Coordinates of C-alpha atoms and ligand atoms in Angstrom, one line a residue:
M1 CA 0.0 0.0 0.0
K2 CA 1.1 3.6 -0.7
N3 CA 1.8 6.1 2.1
T4 CA -1.7 7.3 2.9
I5 CA -3.2 10.0 5.2
A6 CA -6.5 8.8 6.5
I7 CA -8.6 11.7 8.0
G8 CA -12.1 12.5 9.1
I9 CA -13.8 15.1 6.8
Q10 CA -16.9 16.0 8.7
W11 CA -17.1 16.8 12.4
G12 CA -15.4 13.7 13.8
D13 CA -16.5 10.1 14.5
E14 CA -16.7 9.2 10.9
G15 CA -15.3 5.7 11.5
K16 CA -11.6 6.5 11.3
G17 CA -10.7 3.8 13.8
K18 CA -12.5 1.1 11.9
I19 CA -11.0 2.1 8.5
V20 CA -7.4 2.4 9.9
D21 CA -7.6 -0.9 11.7
L22 CA -8.7 -2.7 8.5
L23 CA -6.0 -1.0 6.4
A24 CA -3.2 -1.6 9.0
P25 CA -2.2 -5.1 7.9
D26 CA -1.3 -3.6 4.5
V27 CA 1.2 -1.1 6.0
D28 CA 4.2 -1.2 8.2
V29 CA 3.7 1.8 10.3
V30 CA 0.6 3.6 11.7
A31 CA 1.1 7.1 13.1
R32 CA -1.1 9.7 14.9
F33 CA -0.1 13.3 14.2
Q34 CA -2.6 15.5 16.2
G35 CA -5.2 15.5 18.9
G36 CA -5.2 13.5 22.1
P37 CA -7.7 11.9 24.4
N38 CA -10.5 13.9 22.9
A39 CA -10.4 11.3 20.1
G40 CA -12.4 8.0 20.5
H41 CA -11.7 5.6 17.7
T42 CA -13.7 2.3 17.8
L43 CA -12.4 -1.0 16.5
V44 CA -14.7 -4.0 16.3
I45 CA -13.5 -7.5 15.7
G46 CA -16.2 -10.1 16.2
D47 CA -17.7 -9.5 19.6
Q48 CA -14.6 -7.6 20.8
K49 CA -14.9 -3.8 20.9
T50 CA -11.8 -1.6 21.6
V51 CA -11.9 2.2 21.9
L52 CA -8.6 4.0 21.5
N53 CA -7.9 7.6 22.4
H54 CA -4.2 8.2 21.9
I55 CA -2.9 4.9 20.5
P56 CA -2.9 4.5 16.7
S57 CA -5.6 2.1 15.4
G58 CA -3.0 -0.3 14.1
I59 CA -2.0 -1.5 17.6
L60 CA -4.0 -4.8 17.3
H61 CA -1.8 -6.1 14.5
D62 CA 1.4 -8.0 15.1
N63 CA 3.8 -6.5 12.7
T64 CA 2.6 -2.9 12.8
L65 CA 4.8 -0.2 14.4
C66 CA 2.6 2.5 16.0
L67 CA 3.9 6.0 16.5
I68 CA 2.5 9.0 18.4
G69 CA 3.8 12.1 16.8
N70 CA 5.0 15.5 18.2
G71 CA 1.7 17.2 17.0
T72 CA -0.3 15.2 19.6
V73 CA -1.1 16.0 23.2
V74 CA -0.7 13.2 25.6
D75 CA -2.4 12.8 29.0
P76 CA -0.2 10.4 31.1
F77 CA -3.1 9.1 33.2
R78 CA -5.3 8.4 30.2
L79 CA -2.5 6.9 28.0
V80 CA -1.3 4.6 30.7
E81 CA -4.9 3.5 31.3
E82 CA -5.2 2.8 27.6
M83 CA -2.0 0.8 27.5
D84 CA -3.1 -1.2 30.5
M85 CA -6.4 -2.0 28.9
L86 CA -4.6 -3.4 25.8
L87 CA -2.0 -5.2 28.0
A88 CA -4.9 -6.9 29.8
A89 CA -6.3 -8.0 26.4
G90 CA -2.9 -9.6 25.6
I91 CA -1.5 -6.9 23.3
P92 CA 2.2 -6.3 23.8
V93 CA 1.8 -2.5 23.6
S94 CA 5.3 -1.6 24.7
E95 CA 6.8 -3.6 21.8
R96 CA 4.6 -1.9 19.2
L97 CA 4.4 1.7 20.4
K98 CA 6.9 4.6 20.3
I99 CA 6.0 8.2 21.5
S100 CA 7.7 11.3 20.2
E101 CA 9.9 12.9 22.8
R102 CA 8.5 16.2 21.6
C103 CA 4.9 15.4 22.5
Q104 CA 3.2 17.9 24.8
L105 CA 1.9 16.6 28.1
I106 CA -1.7 17.3 29.2
L107 CA -1.4 17.9 33.0
P108 CA -4.1 18.2 35.6
Y109 CA -4.2 22.0 35.3
H110 CA -5.1 21.7 31.6
R111 CA -8.2 19.6 32.4
A112 CA -9.1 22.0 35.3
L113 CA -8.8 25.0 33.0
D114 CA -10.9 23.3 30.3
A115 CA -13.7 22.6 32.7
A116 CA -13.7 26.0 34.4
R117 CA -13.7 27.9 31.1
E118 CA -16.7 25.9 29.8
V119 CA -18.6 26.7 33.0
A120 CA -17.6 30.4 32.7
K121 CA -18.9 30.5 29.1
G122 CA -22.3 29.3 30.2
K123 CA -24.7 29.0 27.3
N124 CA -21.9 30.0 24.9
K125 CA -19.8 27.0 25.8
I126 CA -18.0 25.0 23.0
G127 CA -19.0 21.7 24.4
T128 CA -15.4 20.4 24.6
T129 CA -14.6 16.9 25.6
G130 CA -13.2 18.3 28.9
K131 CA -9.9 16.5 28.3
G132 CA -7.7 19.6 28.6
I133 CA -7.0 19.8 24.9
G134 CA -7.4 23.5 24.3
P135 CA -5.3 24.7 27.3
C136 CA -2.6 22.2 26.4
Y137 CA -2.3 23.4 22.8
E138 CA -2.4 27.0 24.1
D139 CA 0.6 26.3 26.4
K140 CA 2.5 24.8 23.5
T141 CA 2.0 27.9 21.4
A142 CA 2.7 30.1 24.3
R143 CA 6.0 28.2 24.7
R144 CA 5.4 27.2 28.3
G145 CA 4.3 23.6 27.6
I146 CA 5.9 20.5 29.1
R147 CA 7.1 17.9 26.6
L148 CA 7.9 14.3 27.2
V149 CA 11.6 15.1 26.9
D150 CA 11.3 17.8 29.5
L151 CA 10.7 15.2 32.2
V152 CA 14.4 14.8 32.7
S153 CA 15.2 18.5 32.4
D154 CA 16.8 20.1 35.5
D155 CA 14.6 23.2 35.2
L156 CA 11.3 21.2 35.2
D157 CA 10.5 22.1 38.8
A158 CA 10.9 25.8 38.2
R159 CA 8.8 25.6 35.0
I160 CA 6.0 23.8 36.8
D161 CA 6.1 26.4 39.6
A162 CA 5.8 29.2 37.1
N163 CA 2.9 27.4 35.2
L164 CA 1.0 26.7 38.5
E165 CA 1.4 30.3 39.6
Y166 CA -0.2 31.5 36.4
V167 CA -2.9 28.8 36.2
N168 CA -3.9 29.2 39.9
F169 CA -4.2 33.0 39.5
M170 CA -6.5 32.3 36.5
M171 CA -8.5 29.6 38.4
T172 CA -9.1 31.5 41.6
S173 CA -9.1 35.2 40.5
Y174 CA -10.7 35.0 37.1
L175 CA -12.6 31.7 36.8
N176 CA -13.9 31.5 40.4
A177 CA -12.7 27.9 40.6
A178 CA -10.6 25.8 43.0
P179 CA -6.8 26.0 42.6
V180 CA -4.9 23.0 41.2
E181 CA -2.8 21.0 43.7
R182 CA 0.9 20.6 42.9
A183 CA 0.7 17.0 44.2
D184 CA -1.7 16.1 41.4
V185 CA 0.7 17.5 38.8
E186 CA 3.6 15.6 40.4
R187 CA 1.7 12.3 40.1
A188 CA 1.1 12.8 36.4
L189 CA 4.8 13.6 35.9
D190 CA 6.0 10.6 37.9
L191 CA 3.7 8.3 35.9
A192 CA 4.9 9.7 32.6
R193 CA 8.5 9.3 33.7
E194 CA 7.9 5.7 34.8
R195 CA 5.7 4.5 31.9
L196 CA 6.0 6.8 28.9
L197 CA 9.6 8.0 29.0
P198 CA 10.8 4.4 28.2
L199 CA 8.8 4.6 24.9
A200 CA 10.1 8.1 24.0
A201 CA 11.8 8.2 20.6
D202 CA 13.0 10.4 17.7
V203 CA 9.9 9.8 15.6
P204 CA 11.1 11.6 12.4
L205 CA 14.3 9.5 12.4
I206 CA 12.3 6.3 12.7
L207 CA 10.0 7.3 9.9
Q208 CA 12.8 8.4 7.6
R209 CA 14.6 5.1 8.1
R210 CA 11.4 3.0 7.5
I211 CA 10.4 5.0 4.4
K212 CA 13.9 4.7 3.0
A213 CA 13.8 1.0 3.5
G214 CA 10.6 0.8 1.4
D215 CA 8.1 0.5 4.3
S216 CA 4.7 2.2 4.0
V217 CA 3.0 4.5 6.5
L218 CA -0.6 5.1 7.3
Y219 CA -1.0 8.6 8.9
E220 CA -4.1 8.5 11.1
G221 CA -6.0 11.7 11.8
A222 CA -8.3 12.5 14.7
Q223 CA -11.4 14.7 14.8
G224 CA -12.5 16.0 11.4
S225 CA -11.9 18.8 9.0
M226 CA -14.8 20.8 10.2
L227 CA -13.2 20.8 13.7
D228 CA -9.9 22.1 12.3
V229 CA -8.8 25.3 14.1
D230 CA -8.2 27.1 10.8
H231 CA -10.6 25.5 8.3
G232 CA -13.5 24.4 10.6
T233 CA -16.5 26.2 12.2
Y234 CA -14.3 28.5 14.3
P235 CA -14.6 29.0 17.3
F236 CA -16.6 25.8 17.6
V237 CA -13.5 23.7 16.7
T238 CA -10.8 21.7 18.5
S239 CA -7.5 23.4 19.1
S240 CA -5.3 21.6 16.5
N241 CA -5.1 21.4 12.7
T242 CA -6.9 18.3 11.8
V243 CA -6.4 18.5 8.0
A244 CA -4.1 16.3 5.9
G245 CA -1.3 19.0 6.0
A246 CA -1.0 18.6 9.7
A247 CA 0.3 15.0 9.2
L248 CA 3.6 16.5 8.0
A249 CA 4.2 18.9 10.8
G250 CA 2.8 16.6 13.4
L251 CA 5.2 13.8 12.6
G252 CA 8.2 15.5 11.0
V253 CA 7.9 14.1 7.4
G254 CA 7.9 15.9 4.1
P255 CA 5.2 16.4 1.4
K256 CA 6.9 13.9 -0.9
Q257 CA 6.4 11.2 1.7
V258 CA 2.7 11.0 1.1
D259 CA 1.0 9.4 -1.9
E260 CA -2.8 9.4 -1.1
V261 CA -5.3 11.2 1.1
L262 CA -8.3 9.1 2.2
G263 CA -11.2 11.3 3.3
I264 CA -13.5 9.3 5.7
C265 CA -17.1 10.4 6.0
K266 CA -20.5 8.9 7.0
A267 CA -23.3 8.5 4.5
Y268 CA -25.0 11.1 6.6
T269 CA -23.6 13.7 9.1
T270 CA -23.1 13.8 12.9
R271 CA -21.7 16.4 15.3
V272 CA -21.1 16.4 19.0
G273 CA -20.7 19.6 21.0
A274 CA -22.0 23.1 20.0
G275 CA -21.7 25.0 16.7
P276 CA -23.4 25.3 13.3
F277 CA -24.6 22.2 11.5
P278 CA -26.7 23.2 8.5
T279 CA -28.3 19.8 7.7
E280 CA -29.1 18.9 11.3
L281 CA -32.3 17.0 11.9
Y282 CA -32.1 15.7 15.4
N283 CA -30.4 16.2 18.7
A284 CA -30.7 15.6 22.4
E285 CA -33.4 18.3 22.6
G286 CA -35.4 16.2 20.2
M287 CA -35.8 18.4 17.2
C288 CA -36.7 16.2 14.3
D289 CA -37.8 16.2 10.6
A290 CA -41.2 15.0 9.5
E291 CA -39.8 11.6 8.3
Q292 CA -38.0 11.0 11.6
A293 CA -34.9 10.3 9.5
G294 CA -32.7 12.1 12.1
K295 CA -34.0 9.9 14.9
H296 CA -33.6 6.9 12.7
M297 CA -29.9 7.8 12.2
A298 CA -29.3 8.4 15.9
E299 CA -30.9 5.2 17.0
K300 CA -29.8 2.8 14.2
G301 CA -26.3 4.3 14.1
H302 CA -25.9 4.2 17.9
E303 CA -24.8 7.8 17.7
F304 CA -23.3 8.4 21.2
G305 CA -19.7 9.7 21.7
S306 CA -17.1 6.9 22.1
T307 CA -15.2 8.9 24.7
T308 CA -17.8 11.0 26.4
G309 CA -21.0 9.0 25.9
R310 CA -22.8 12.3 24.8
P311 CA -25.6 11.9 22.2
R312 CA -24.5 13.0 18.8
R313 CA -26.5 15.4 16.7
T314 CA -27.6 13.9 13.3
G315 CA -28.5 15.1 9.9
W316 CA -28.3 14.5 6.1
F317 CA -25.1 14.2 4.1
D318 CA -23.7 17.7 3.5
A319 CA -21.9 17.7 0.1
V320 CA -21.0 21.4 0.6
V321 CA -19.0 20.4 3.7
V322 CA -17.4 17.3 2.0
Q323 CA -16.4 19.4 -1.1
H324 CA -14.8 21.9 1.2
A325 CA -12.9 19.1 2.9
V326 CA -11.9 17.5 -0.5
R327 CA -10.3 20.9 -1.4
I328 CA -8.5 21.7 1.9
N329 CA -7.1 18.2 2.2
G330 CA -6.4 17.3 -1.4
V331 CA -8.5 14.1 -0.9
T332 CA -7.8 11.5 -3.5
G333 CA -10.5 9.0 -2.4
L334 CA -13.5 8.9 -0.2
A335 CA -14.3 6.1 2.4
I336 CA -18.0 6.3 3.0
T337 CA -19.1 4.6 6.3
K338 CA -22.3 3.6 7.9
L339 CA -24.2 3.1 4.7
D340 CA -26.2 0.4 6.5
V341 CA -27.7 3.0 8.8
L342 CA -29.7 4.4 6.0
D343 CA -31.4 1.0 5.3
G344 CA -35.2 1.4 5.7
L345 CA -35.5 5.1 4.9
A346 CA -38.1 5.9 2.2
E347 CA -36.0 8.8 0.9
V348 CA -32.4 9.9 1.3
K349 CA -31.3 13.5 0.9
L350 CA -28.0 15.1 -0.1
C351 CA -27.4 18.8 0.6
V352 CA -25.8 20.1 -2.7
A353 CA -25.7 23.9 -1.9
Y354 CA -26.9 26.5 0.6
E355 CA -29.2 29.4 0.2
L356 CA -28.1 32.6 2.1
D357 CA -29.8 36.0 1.8
G358 CA -31.7 34.8 -1.3
E359 CA -28.5 33.6 -3.0
R360 CA -27.3 30.1 -3.8
I361 CA -23.8 29.4 -2.5
E362 CA -21.7 26.3 -3.0
S363 CA -19.0 26.8 -0.4
V364 CA -18.8 27.0 3.4
P365 CA -19.0 30.6 4.7
A366 CA -16.0 31.3 7.0
C367 CA -18.3 33.2 9.5
C368 CA -20.1 30.9 11.9
K369 CA -23.1 33.3 12.1
R370 CA -23.5 33.2 8.3
L371 CA -23.2 29.4 8.3
E372 CA -25.9 29.2 11.0
A373 CA -28.2 31.3 8.8
V374 CA -28.0 29.1 5.6
T375 CA -30.8 27.0 4.4
P376 CA -29.7 23.7 2.8
V377 CA -30.7 23.0 -0.8
Y378 CA -31.5 19.3 -1.0
E379 CA -31.5 16.7 -3.8
T380 CA -33.9 13.8 -2.8
L381 CA -33.1 10.3 -3.9
P382 CA -35.2 7.1 -3.4
G383 CA -34.3 5.0 -0.4
W384 CA -34.2 1.2 0.0
N385 CA -35.7 -1.4 2.3
E386 CA -33.2 -4.2 1.7
S387 CA -30.4 -4.7 4.3
T388 CA -26.9 -3.6 3.2
F389 CA -25.5 -4.6 6.6
G390 CA -22.2 -6.5 6.2
A391 CA -22.2 -6.4 2.4
T392 CA -18.7 -7.0 1.0
A393 CA -19.3 -6.4 -2.8
L394 CA -21.0 -3.6 -4.7
D395 CA -23.4 -5.9 -6.5
Q396 CA -24.9 -7.0 -3.1
L397 CA -26.2 -3.5 -2.7
P398 CA -29.7 -2.4 -3.8
A399 CA -29.7 -0.3 -7.0
N400 CA -30.8 2.8 -5.0
A401 CA -27.9 2.5 -2.6
Q402 CA -25.5 2.3 -5.6
A403 CA -27.2 5.3 -7.2
L404 CA -26.6 7.3 -4.0
L405 CA -22.9 6.5 -4.1
R406 CA -22.6 7.5 -7.7
R407 CA -24.3 10.8 -6.9
I408 CA -22.0 11.5 -4.0
E409 CA -19.0 10.9 -6.2
E410 CA -20.4 13.2 -8.9
V411 CA -21.4 16.0 -6.5
C412 CA -18.2 15.8 -4.5
D413 CA -16.0 15.3 -7.6
C414 CA -14.0 12.5 -5.9
P415 CA -14.1 8.7 -6.3
V416 CA -15.4 6.5 -3.5
T417 CA -12.8 3.9 -2.9
M418 CA -14.1 2.2 0.2
L419 CA -17.6 1.6 1.5
S420 CA -18.3 0.5 5.1
T421 CA -21.4 -1.5 5.8
G422 CA -21.1 -2.3 9.5
P423 CA -18.8 -1.8 12.5
D424 CA -16.8 -4.9 12.1
R425 CA -13.4 -5.0 10.3
K426 CA -14.8 -7.4 7.7
H427 CA -17.9 -5.2 6.8
I428 CA -16.2 -3.5 3.9
I429 CA -16.5 -3.0 0.1
H430 CA -13.3 -2.0 -1.7
L431 CA -14.1 -0.2 -5.0
Ligands
LIG1 P1 -13.9 7.6 14.8 O1 -13.7 8.6 15.9 O2 -13.9 8.3 13.5 O3 -12.9 6.5 14.8 O4 -15.4 7.0 14.9 P2 -16.0 6.5 16.3 O5 -15.4 5.2 16.6 O6 -16.1 7.5 17.3 O7 -17.5 6.3 15.8 C1 -17.9 5.5 14.8 C2 -18.9 4.5 15.3 O8 -19.6 3.8 14.2 C3 -18.3 3.4 16.1 O9 -19.2 2.9 17.1 C4 -18.0 2.3 15.0 O10 -18.0 1.0 15.6 C5 -19.2 2.5 14.2 N1 -19.1 2.1 12.7 C6 -18.0 2.4 11.9 N2 -18.3 2.0 10.6 C7 -19.6 1.6 10.6 C8 -20.5 1.2 9.6 O11 -20.1 1.1 8.4 N3 -21.7 0.8 10.0 C9 -22.1 0.8 11.3 N4 -23.4 0.5 11.6 N5 -21.3 1.3 12.3 C10 -20.1 1.6 12.0
LIG2 P1 -12.7 11.6 17.0 O1 -11.2 11.5 16.7 C1 -16.1 14.3 17.6 C2 -15.3 18.2 19.4 C3 -15.9 18.4 20.8 C4 -16.1 19.9 20.7 C5 -14.9 20.4 20.0 C6 -13.8 20.9 20.9 O2 -13.2 10.5 17.8 O3 -13.4 11.9 15.7 P2 -12.0 19.6 22.4 O4 -12.2 18.7 23.6 O5 -11.2 19.0 21.3 O6 -11.4 20.9 22.8 O7 -13.5 19.9 21.9 O8 -14.4 19.3 19.2 N1 -14.5 16.9 19.3 C7 -14.9 15.8 18.7 N2 -16.0 15.5 18.2 N3 -15.1 13.4 17.5 C8 -13.9 13.7 18.1 O9 -12.8 13.0 17.9 C9 -13.7 15.0 18.7 N4 -12.7 15.6 19.4 C10 -13.2 16.8 19.7 O10 -17.1 17.7 20.9 O11 -17.3 20.2 19.9
LIG3 MG1 -14.7 9.1 17.7

């Protein structure tokens, strides 16, 4: 297999974990380049379900080296928990995993700040995962972050002192919240020293050697393009670049070391957390369309967050969003997931444009308020009653399901190369 970047191109939870796990046997290395424990990637093999947060979705395969790149943010408590969960399942994690020494650490004060800021925002909150992601990336950019390599630095104590002074001033004097205890921070640092530092490595050097030797790499994204801090629905985004370009900076490889960009999206759309969602039909407050299609998607698709358990908002496939993502990522092929969830709907809709102030537009407005104000322009296609669940060949699909795929390809101007028809590794059609 060629060197491929596999990324989500909606608002996350597109099925990246499933797709990466099934492609992993065809590559030598799987590498994560951004995000952290805000990600929840689900792998299903028979009756065994595994949810990964930091660890690349290639970890279940014997001969796959897994790398966590410098662009990620790592919470020692969560990552060690994840490693122990895999160890208990008989996976020799330490033999398969290396962590960039340049990774930023999420410390207890990042989680505390994340939570306190959301409370302070009240009804304007972002709806973050509460994992400390934003504050950790902020510290990285502000040049006060603590990296894995810094655990053995002799100025670490002084840097933690300075960070805590600043954080606790914010917590108590601005956010009206309890201060963070230094002992909690020390526990995180000790755990990282004991369990993560032995896996620290020069990731760009490993990648360079492997690629030179002819090995192939699968670069695994987290979140989705509409959550990208530059290209997404700002400010309702995560705090990292989630687009394909971030794979290079987040691992230390060059543009010529990538051959393909696989854009993963559902056959409909979901979003968790606040922010605009033009084709939304259904959410926790119960809003729904006449045909109850949104409720059908939520229930049949089991649309609850893998990490937070929060109900996901659901709606029709938004081709304006997917076209935007195809452009900003240079997507070379689409992987459409959860086609089976649409089984049993009388009609299926595709949003092909928006109407804004009486005008038709075919791109995503940069301003959130404008995106909130758009009305989707839909194309309606006939649905199907047959089950597509578990199909492994195109000719097993009803004609109307095939027609939907062809229309998605046309509208998004990108070939569909993979089609997922169930959560299991084996529920896949290669096109
Ligand atoms: P990720 O964050 O992109 O890896 O996606 P999540 O794991 O958070 O959410 C995707 C959910 O859909 C998981 O529960 C998967 O097991 C499930 N899933 C993935 N592909 C399919 C599919 O084709 N059909 C169905 N029914 N479920 C799927
Ligand atoms: P995977 O990798 C879906 C969303 C949160 C919130 C916003 C900011 O499983 O697709 P953050 O905690 O990152 O500061 O939250 O981003 N979000 C996700 N939504 N899937 C994810 O990851 C997400 N990671 C963050 O819900 O709206
Ligand atoms: Mg997820």
